[in-house]
């Protein structure tokens, strides 16, 4: 038994769109504009330049997935190139950051889902937290059903998200096409605006590149992609330009309705935009935000579970986390981020009052990171071959009806021409 290679070119593009386009384009696409000194032309140019840089870096990064076509390719590459200790530190940090991200996104999703039912007042906290918890449990159960179920769900949520974004983009194009002076005024004198300095341009690029983050999802899922040597580069070459077009048109649409200062001051740009043209359609934008967050959370769970799966195969986590269920899914690797997330949140609540200055924050951060070395030494060098540890693994294997996968090293490619063939 091993992971199924069920992701083709279409599903690869869906993963790119799901992981890259999050709630940011609806809520706060203002970082680039802010650091461009409210210069519309510079802002849109930086969005386009960031897309080009992202495509170049993603294709370079794709070589990991084509050379090591296994799930969690980044982790595997770190272990092969820099050693077990560095790979475990990377794993240690992500075991906590992934669950914290999931917790934050689940609360954001529940807020935008419930808020339309409480027009004019903030939604109560208890329903939001209950819905956030239900979403987390649902994600865990869905991911345990295998990558095909998740891919189908991702396709549906991505279609819903893209429908809302297309509505925003088309509405902006129509408003500009009508030639209303108020709508086109910000573009007529775009080149006459103040130019940002070098430091502001650098910060604007950082904001833009962050908006394109998420393209590494295909390397995390390389062990489940059909013909990864061709489908990973093809998905990147088709998916990232689609994201860039959506980002550019959405920003143009926002600027056709709102002034740069209104965009900067808005808490949720898409909701402010809708309130100006079609106030009754605010629930549609809330739905778009919720589906964006949900699809992003699915990608986070997929990425985290595959990294844990590979780390278990490499002996840096208990063997039980690399065992597969009847759906060829690493069931035990899925809930681990949620467990570590609970621990991380508890530690955060305890340690936060003790942190008084920025220097202390750095000290605690370093202690947390390097405490991973202690865990690595205890697990790998003391408990890996203990009889008690083997017995616990056997009992858990029987309890959850999972079995070890086949040797993943058999699928590692030694070819170096796959990526070149796709590009040429």
PDB file of N, CA, C and O in Angstrom, residues 72 75 79 84 87-96 98 303-323 330 332-337 339-340 372 374-381 383-385 389-390 392-393 396 405:
ATOM      1  N   UNK A  72       6.032  15.723   0.820  1.00  0.00           N
ATOM      2  CA  UNK A  72       6.954  16.398   1.725  1.00  0.00           C
ATOM      3  C   UNK A  72       8.335  16.544   1.134  1.00  0.00           C
ATOM      4  O   UNK A  72       9.350  16.357   1.816  1.00  0.00           O
ATOM      5  N   UNK A  75      10.975  18.852   2.951  1.00  0.00           N
ATOM      6  CA  UNK A  75      11.583  18.250   4.145  1.00  0.00           C
ATOM      7  C   UNK A  75      12.619  17.200   3.747  1.00  0.00           C
ATOM      8  O   UNK A  75      13.721  17.154   4.307  1.00  0.00           O
ATOM      9  N   UNK A  79      16.722  17.142   4.605  1.00  0.00           N
ATOM     10  CA  UNK A  79      17.381  16.033   5.298  1.00  0.00           C
ATOM     11  C   UNK A  79      18.522  15.471   4.462  1.00  0.00           C
ATOM     12  O   UNK A  79      19.585  15.137   4.994  1.00  0.00           O
ATOM     13  N   UNK A  84      20.043  15.615   9.262  1.00  0.00           N
ATOM     14  CA  UNK A  84      18.835  15.303  10.031  1.00  0.00           C
ATOM     15  C   UNK A  84      18.470  16.396  11.024  1.00  0.00           C
ATOM     16  O   UNK A  84      17.291  16.685  11.240  1.00  0.00           O
ATOM     17  N   UNK A  87      16.743  19.364   9.291  1.00  0.00           N
ATOM     18  CA  UNK A  87      15.425  18.936   8.821  1.00  0.00           C
ATOM     19  C   UNK A  87      14.443  18.839   9.983  1.00  0.00           C
ATOM     20  O   UNK A  87      13.282  19.232   9.861  1.00  0.00           O
ATOM     21  N   UNK A  88      14.920  18.339  11.121  1.00  0.00           N
ATOM     22  CA  UNK A  88      14.018  18.210  12.267  1.00  0.00           C
ATOM     23  C   UNK A  88      13.653  19.581  12.839  1.00  0.00           C
ATOM     24  O   UNK A  88      12.522  19.784  13.287  1.00  0.00           O
ATOM     25  N   UNK A  89      14.583  20.526  12.834  1.00  0.00           N
ATOM     26  CA  UNK A  89      14.254  21.876  13.294  1.00  0.00           C
ATOM     27  C   UNK A  89      13.165  22.499  12.414  1.00  0.00           C
ATOM     28  O   UNK A  89      12.248  23.163  12.914  1.00  0.00           O
ATOM     29  N   UNK A  90      13.283  22.302  11.103  1.00  0.00           N
ATOM     30  CA  UNK A  90      12.248  22.781  10.188  1.00  0.00           C
ATOM     31  C   UNK A  90      10.904  22.115  10.494  1.00  0.00           C
ATOM     32  O   UNK A  90       9.861  22.774  10.536  1.00  0.00           O
ATOM     33  N   UNK A  91      10.947  20.807  10.727  1.00  0.00           N
ATOM     34  CA  UNK A  91       9.740  20.066  11.083  1.00  0.00           C
ATOM     35  C   UNK A  91       9.167  20.563  12.404  1.00  0.00           C
ATOM     36  O   UNK A  91       7.961  20.775  12.544  1.00  0.00           O
ATOM     37  N   UNK A  92      10.038  20.792  13.381  1.00  0.00           N
ATOM     38  CA  UNK A  92       9.630  21.229  14.720  1.00  0.00           C
ATOM     39  C   UNK A  92       8.884  22.559  14.655  1.00  0.00           C
ATOM     40  O   UNK A  92       7.845  22.741  15.300  1.00  0.00           O
ATOM     41  N   UNK A  93       9.398  23.498  13.885  1.00  0.00           N
ATOM     42  CA  UNK A  93       8.765  24.814  13.771  1.00  0.00           C
ATOM     43  C   UNK A  93       7.403  24.689  13.094  1.00  0.00           C
ATOM     44  O   UNK A  93       6.401  25.258  13.553  1.00  0.00           O
ATOM     45  N   UNK A  94       7.330  23.904  12.023  1.00  0.00           N
ATOM     46  CA  UNK A  94       6.082  23.796  11.269  1.00  0.00           C
ATOM     47  C   UNK A  94       5.024  22.995  12.024  1.00  0.00           C
ATOM     48  O   UNK A  94       3.818  23.173  11.778  1.00  0.00           O
ATOM     49  N   UNK A  95       5.437  22.128  12.944  1.00  0.00           N
ATOM     50  CA  UNK A  95       4.462  21.403  13.752  1.00  0.00           C
ATOM     51  C   UNK A  95       3.625  22.360  14.597  1.00  0.00           C
ATOM     52  O   UNK A  95       2.504  22.027  15.000  1.00  0.00           O
ATOM     53  N   UNK A  96       4.157  23.542  14.873  1.00  0.00           N
ATOM     54  CA  UNK A  96       3.429  24.523  15.665  1.00  0.00           C
ATOM     55  C   UNK A  96       2.834  25.637  14.798  1.00  0.00           C
ATOM     56  O   UNK A  96       1.741  26.122  15.082  1.00  0.00           O
ATOM     57  N   UNK A  98       1.830  25.552  11.575  1.00  0.00           N
ATOM     58  CA  UNK A  98       0.679  25.108  10.784  1.00  0.00           C
ATOM     59  C   UNK A  98      -0.610  25.082  11.611  1.00  0.00           C
ATOM     60  O   UNK A  98      -1.642  25.606  11.165  1.00  0.00           O
ATOM     61  N   UNK A 303      -0.617  19.837   3.283  1.00  0.00           N
ATOM     62  CA  UNK A 303       0.826  20.064   3.351  1.00  0.00           C
ATOM     63  C   UNK A 303       1.413  19.571   4.664  1.00  0.00           C
ATOM     64  O   UNK A 303       2.450  18.897   4.681  1.00  0.00           O
ATOM     65  N   UNK A 304       0.747  19.891   5.782  1.00  0.00           N
ATOM     66  CA  UNK A 304       1.263  19.501   7.098  1.00  0.00           C
ATOM     67  C   UNK A 304       1.255  17.985   7.271  1.00  0.00           C
ATOM     68  O   UNK A 304       2.227  17.400   7.770  1.00  0.00           O
ATOM     69  N   UNK A 305       0.171  17.330   6.864  1.00  0.00           N
ATOM     70  CA  UNK A 305       0.071  15.880   7.057  1.00  0.00           C
ATOM     71  C   UNK A 305       1.095  15.126   6.212  1.00  0.00           C
ATOM     72  O   UNK A 305       1.661  14.123   6.665  1.00  0.00           O
ATOM     73  N   UNK A 306       1.378  15.619   5.000  1.00  0.00           N
ATOM     74  CA  UNK A 306       2.368  14.927   4.153  1.00  0.00           C
ATOM     75  C   UNK A 306       3.779  15.127   4.677  1.00  0.00           C
ATOM     76  O   UNK A 306       4.631  14.246   4.560  1.00  0.00           O
ATOM     77  N   UNK A 307       4.057  16.284   5.248  1.00  0.00           N
ATOM     78  CA  UNK A 307       5.360  16.501   5.862  1.00  0.00           C
ATOM     79  C   UNK A 307       5.550  15.568   7.057  1.00  0.00           C
ATOM     80  O   UNK A 307       6.615  14.956   7.239  1.00  0.00           O
ATOM     81  N   UNK A 308       4.514  15.414   7.874  1.00  0.00           N
ATOM     82  CA  UNK A 308       4.572  14.514   9.028  1.00  0.00           C
ATOM     83  C   UNK A 308       4.726  13.071   8.564  1.00  0.00           C
ATOM     84  O   UNK A 308       5.487  12.286   9.146  1.00  0.00           O
ATOM     85  N   UNK A 309       4.021  12.726   7.505  1.00  0.00           N
ATOM     86  CA  UNK A 309       4.105  11.371   6.932  1.00  0.00           C
ATOM     87  C   UNK A 309       5.536  11.039   6.504  1.00  0.00           C
ATOM     88  O   UNK A 309       6.076   9.983   6.838  1.00  0.00           O
ATOM     89  N   UNK A 310       6.172  11.954   5.794  1.00  0.00           N
ATOM     90  CA  UNK A 310       7.536  11.721   5.326  1.00  0.00           C
ATOM     91  C   UNK A 310       8.528  11.704   6.492  1.00  0.00           C
ATOM     92  O   UNK A 310       9.457  10.890   6.511  1.00  0.00           O
ATOM     93  N   UNK A 311       8.334  12.593   7.466  1.00  0.00           N
ATOM     94  CA  UNK A 311       9.218  12.613   8.639  1.00  0.00           C
ATOM     95  C   UNK A 311       9.124  11.307   9.411  1.00  0.00           C
ATOM     96  O   UNK A 311      10.130  10.804   9.937  1.00  0.00           O
ATOM     97  N   UNK A 312       7.930  10.732   9.455  1.00  0.00           N
ATOM     98  CA  UNK A 312       7.766   9.437  10.116  1.00  0.00           C
ATOM     99  C   UNK A 312       8.490   8.340   9.349  1.00  0.00           C
ATOM    100  O   UNK A 312       9.143   7.470   9.945  1.00  0.00           O
ATOM    101  N   UNK A 313       8.405   8.369   8.019  1.00  0.00           N
ATOM    102  CA  UNK A 313       9.125   7.382   7.223  1.00  0.00           C
ATOM    103  C   UNK A 313      10.638   7.499   7.396  1.00  0.00           C
ATOM    104  O   UNK A 313      11.350   6.501   7.324  1.00  0.00           O
ATOM    105  N   UNK A 314      11.101   8.728   7.626  1.00  0.00           N
ATOM    106  CA  UNK A 314      12.537   8.954   7.790  1.00  0.00           C
ATOM    107  C   UNK A 314      13.010   8.715   9.220  1.00  0.00           C
ATOM    108  O   UNK A 314      14.178   8.929   9.535  1.00  0.00           O
ATOM    109  N   UNK A 315      12.111   8.289  10.113  1.00  0.00           N
ATOM    110  CA  UNK A 315      12.494   7.945  11.479  1.00  0.00           C
ATOM    111  C   UNK A 315      12.571   9.104  12.438  1.00  0.00           C
ATOM    112  O   UNK A 315      13.074   8.948  13.558  1.00  0.00           O
ATOM    113  N   UNK A 316      12.055  10.300  12.048  1.00  0.00           N
ATOM    114  CA  UNK A 316      12.114  11.449  12.940  1.00  0.00           C
ATOM    115  C   UNK A 316      10.811  11.683  13.686  1.00  0.00           C
ATOM    116  O   UNK A 316      10.719  12.587  14.511  1.00  0.00           O
ATOM    117  N   UNK A 317       9.794  10.900  13.398  1.00  0.00           N
ATOM    118  CA  UNK A 317       8.551  10.869  14.151  1.00  0.00           C
ATOM    119  C   UNK A 317       8.141   9.407  14.291  1.00  0.00           C
ATOM    120  O   UNK A 317       8.619   8.544  13.537  1.00  0.00           O
ATOM    121  N   UNK A 318       7.275   9.073  15.243  1.00  0.00           N
ATOM    122  CA  UNK A 318       6.855   7.677  15.411  1.00  0.00           C
ATOM    123  C   UNK A 318       6.316   7.071  14.120  1.00  0.00           C
ATOM    124  O   UNK A 318       5.672   7.756  13.313  1.00  0.00           O
ATOM    125  N   UNK A 319       6.558   5.794  13.939  1.00  0.00           N
ATOM    126  CA  UNK A 319       6.197   5.088  12.710  1.00  0.00           C
ATOM    127  C   UNK A 319       4.701   5.115  12.435  1.00  0.00           C
ATOM    128  O   UNK A 319       4.270   5.088  11.276  1.00  0.00           O
ATOM    129  N   UNK A 320       3.892   5.230  13.486  1.00  0.00           N
ATOM    130  CA  UNK A 320       2.444   5.183  13.307  1.00  0.00           C
ATOM    131  C   UNK A 320       1.949   6.301  12.402  1.00  0.00           C
ATOM    132  O   UNK A 320       0.934   6.164  11.704  1.00  0.00           O
ATOM    133  N   UNK A 321       2.673   7.415  12.330  1.00  0.00           N
ATOM    134  CA  UNK A 321       2.230   8.559  11.531  1.00  0.00           C
ATOM    135  C   UNK A 321       2.451   8.358  10.033  1.00  0.00           C
ATOM    136  O   UNK A 321       1.979   9.175   9.238  1.00  0.00           O
ATOM    137  N   UNK A 322       3.147   7.324   9.650  1.00  0.00           N
ATOM    138  CA  UNK A 322       3.339   7.056   8.222  1.00  0.00           C
ATOM    139  C   UNK A 322       2.494   5.885   7.735  1.00  0.00           C
ATOM    140  O   UNK A 322       2.631   5.462   6.588  1.00  0.00           O
ATOM    141  N   UNK A 323       1.614   5.381   8.582  1.00  0.00           N
ATOM    142  CA  UNK A 323       0.763   4.262   8.173  1.00  0.00           C
ATOM    143  C   UNK A 323      -0.490   4.765   7.480  1.00  0.00           C
ATOM    144  O   UNK A 323      -1.023   5.832   7.813  1.00  0.00           O
ATOM    145  N   UNK A 330      -2.550   8.990   5.067  1.00  0.00           N
ATOM    146  CA  UNK A 330      -1.884   8.890   6.381  1.00  0.00           C
ATOM    147  C   UNK A 330      -2.778   9.444   7.489  1.00  0.00           C
ATOM    148  O   UNK A 330      -2.637  10.593   7.925  1.00  0.00           O
ATOM    149  N   UNK A 332      -3.170   9.038  10.695  1.00  0.00           N
ATOM    150  CA  UNK A 332      -2.628   9.490  11.968  1.00  0.00           C
ATOM    151  C   UNK A 332      -1.847  10.792  11.828  1.00  0.00           C
ATOM    152  O   UNK A 332      -1.634  11.504  12.810  1.00  0.00           O
ATOM    153  N   UNK A 333      -1.398  11.118  10.613  1.00  0.00           N
ATOM    154  CA  UNK A 333      -0.655  12.370  10.405  1.00  0.00           C
ATOM    155  C   UNK A 333      -1.576  13.573  10.321  1.00  0.00           C
ATOM    156  O   UNK A 333      -1.136  14.709  10.506  1.00  0.00           O
ATOM    157  N   UNK A 334      -2.874  13.337  10.060  1.00  0.00           N
ATOM    158  CA  UNK A 334      -3.811  14.457   9.909  1.00  0.00           C
ATOM    159  C   UNK A 334      -4.106  15.149  11.234  1.00  0.00           C
ATOM    160  O   UNK A 334      -4.039  16.380  11.327  1.00  0.00           O
ATOM    161  N   UNK A 335      -4.432  14.400  12.342  1.00  0.00           N
ATOM    162  CA  UNK A 335      -4.763  15.112  13.587  1.00  0.00           C
ATOM    163  C   UNK A 335      -3.571  15.668  14.332  1.00  0.00           C
ATOM    164  O   UNK A 335      -3.756  16.478  15.247  1.00  0.00           O
ATOM    165  N   UNK A 336      -2.339  15.248  13.985  1.00  0.00           N
ATOM    166  CA  UNK A 336      -1.185  15.709  14.751  1.00  0.00           C
ATOM    167  C   UNK A 336      -1.044  17.229  14.773  1.00  0.00           C
ATOM    168  O   UNK A 336      -0.752  17.801  15.831  1.00  0.00           O
ATOM    169  N   UNK A 337      -1.246  17.943  13.650  1.00  0.00           N
ATOM    170  CA  UNK A 337      -1.156  19.413  13.728  1.00  0.00           C
ATOM    171  C   UNK A 337      -2.143  20.023  14.705  1.00  0.00           C
ATOM    172  O   UNK A 337      -1.842  21.011  15.376  1.00  0.00           O
ATOM    173  N   UNK A 339      -3.257  18.592  17.475  1.00  0.00           N
ATOM    174  CA  UNK A 339      -2.768  18.319  18.824  1.00  0.00           C
ATOM    175  C   UNK A 339      -1.660  19.286  19.199  1.00  0.00           C
ATOM    176  O   UNK A 339      -1.665  19.905  20.272  1.00  0.00           O
ATOM    177  N   UNK A 340      -0.696  19.440  18.304  1.00  0.00           N
ATOM    178  CA  UNK A 340       0.390  20.369  18.579  1.00  0.00           C
ATOM    179  C   UNK A 340      -0.117  21.815  18.624  1.00  0.00           C
ATOM    180  O   UNK A 340       0.435  22.640  19.335  1.00  0.00           O
ATOM    181  N   UNK A 372      13.741  21.983  19.962  1.00  0.00           N
ATOM    182  CA  UNK A 372      13.504  20.894  19.012  1.00  0.00           C
ATOM    183  C   UNK A 372      14.676  19.935  18.919  1.00  0.00           C
ATOM    184  O   UNK A 372      14.493  18.742  18.678  1.00  0.00           O
ATOM    185  N   UNK A 374      16.528  18.980  21.410  1.00  0.00           N
ATOM    186  CA  UNK A 374      16.393  18.051  22.532  1.00  0.00           C
ATOM    187  C   UNK A 374      15.372  16.967  22.208  1.00  0.00           C
ATOM    188  O   UNK A 374      15.616  15.774  22.463  1.00  0.00           O
ATOM    189  N   UNK A 375      14.228  17.378  21.641  1.00  0.00           N
ATOM    190  CA  UNK A 375      13.214  16.389  21.251  1.00  0.00           C
ATOM    191  C   UNK A 375      13.760  15.434  20.191  1.00  0.00           C
ATOM    192  O   UNK A 375      13.486  14.230  20.218  1.00  0.00           O
ATOM    193  N   UNK A 376      14.528  15.976  19.261  1.00  0.00           N
ATOM    194  CA  UNK A 376      15.119  15.144  18.214  1.00  0.00           C
ATOM    195  C   UNK A 376      16.060  14.103  18.816  1.00  0.00           C
ATOM    196  O   UNK A 376      16.014  12.925  18.466  1.00  0.00           O
ATOM    197  N   UNK A 377      16.882  14.541  19.754  1.00  0.00           N
ATOM    198  CA  UNK A 377      17.851  13.622  20.359  1.00  0.00           C
ATOM    199  C   UNK A 377      17.145  12.540  21.176  1.00  0.00           C
ATOM    200  O   UNK A 377      17.488  11.358  21.095  1.00  0.00           O
ATOM    201  N   UNK A 378      16.100  12.936  21.940  1.00  0.00           N
ATOM    202  CA  UNK A 378      15.370  11.968  22.768  1.00  0.00           C
ATOM    203  C   UNK A 378      14.667  10.935  21.900  1.00  0.00           C
ATOM    204  O   UNK A 378      14.744   9.730  22.152  1.00  0.00           O
ATOM    205  N   UNK A 379      13.992  11.409  20.855  1.00  0.00           N
ATOM    206  CA  UNK A 379      13.216  10.477  20.030  1.00  0.00           C
ATOM    207  C   UNK A 379      14.097   9.598  19.149  1.00  0.00           C
ATOM    208  O   UNK A 379      13.995   8.373  19.161  1.00  0.00           O
ATOM    209  N   UNK A 380      14.974  10.232  18.380  1.00  0.00           N
ATOM    210  CA  UNK A 380      15.736   9.485  17.376  1.00  0.00           C
ATOM    211  C   UNK A 380      16.798   8.603  18.012  1.00  0.00           C
ATOM    212  O   UNK A 380      16.993   7.454  17.607  1.00  0.00           O
ATOM    213  N   UNK A 381      17.487   9.097  19.019  1.00  0.00           N
ATOM    214  CA  UNK A 381      18.636   8.380  19.550  1.00  0.00           C
ATOM    215  C   UNK A 381      18.336   7.537  20.785  1.00  0.00           C
ATOM    216  O   UNK A 381      19.163   6.723  21.186  1.00  0.00           O
ATOM    217  N   UNK A 383      14.575   6.509  21.826  1.00  0.00           N
ATOM    218  CA  UNK A 383      13.331   5.749  21.814  1.00  0.00           C
ATOM    219  C   UNK A 383      13.015   5.049  20.504  1.00  0.00           C
ATOM    220  O   UNK A 383      12.054   4.305  20.422  1.00  0.00           O
ATOM    221  N   UNK A 384      13.791   5.306  19.466  1.00  0.00           N
ATOM    222  CA  UNK A 384      13.419   4.799  18.144  1.00  0.00           C
ATOM    223  C   UNK A 384      13.345   3.272  18.108  1.00  0.00           C
ATOM    224  O   UNK A 384      12.479   2.702  17.449  1.00  0.00           O
ATOM    225  N   UNK A 385      14.244   2.617  18.796  1.00  0.00           N
ATOM    226  CA  UNK A 385      14.288   1.145  18.722  1.00  0.00           C
ATOM    227  C   UNK A 385      13.908   0.482  20.044  1.00  0.00           C
ATOM    228  O   UNK A 385      14.213  -0.689  20.247  1.00  0.00           O
ATOM    229  N   UNK A 389       8.247   1.241  22.656  1.00  0.00           N
ATOM    230  CA  UNK A 389       7.818   2.092  21.546  1.00  0.00           C
ATOM    231  C   UNK A 389       7.221   1.243  20.427  1.00  0.00           C
ATOM    232  O   UNK A 389       6.221   1.606  19.820  1.00  0.00           O
ATOM    233  N   UNK A 390       7.822   0.103  20.131  1.00  0.00           N
ATOM    234  CA  UNK A 390       7.319  -0.792  19.084  1.00  0.00           C
ATOM    235  C   UNK A 390       5.955  -1.353  19.463  1.00  0.00           C
ATOM    236  O   UNK A 390       5.046  -1.443  18.631  1.00  0.00           O
ATOM    237  N   UNK A 392       3.677   0.050  21.428  1.00  0.00           N
ATOM    238  CA  UNK A 392       2.679   1.119  21.310  1.00  0.00           C
ATOM    239  C   UNK A 392       2.279   1.305  19.851  1.00  0.00           C
ATOM    240  O   UNK A 392       1.098   1.465  19.521  1.00  0.00           O
ATOM    241  N   UNK A 393       3.264   1.256  18.952  1.00  0.00           N
ATOM    242  CA  UNK A 393       2.979   1.410  17.524  1.00  0.00           C
ATOM    243  C   UNK A 393       2.078   0.283  17.025  1.00  0.00           C
ATOM    244  O   UNK A 393       1.140   0.523  16.261  1.00  0.00           O
ATOM    245  N   UNK A 396      -1.547   0.848  18.249  1.00  0.00           N
ATOM    246  CA  UNK A 396      -2.183   1.933  17.509  1.00  0.00           C
ATOM    247  C   UNK A 396      -2.496   1.513  16.075  1.00  0.00           C
ATOM    248  O   UNK A 396      -3.506   1.917  15.503  1.00  0.00           O
ATOM    249  N   UNK A 405       3.407   1.972   4.595  1.00  0.00           N
ATOM    250  CA  UNK A 405       3.461   2.091   3.128  1.00  0.00           C
ATOM    251  C   UNK A 405       4.668   1.360   2.577  1.00  0.00           C
ATOM    252  O   UNK A 405       5.561   0.938   3.315  1.00  0.00           O
TER     253      UNK A 405
END
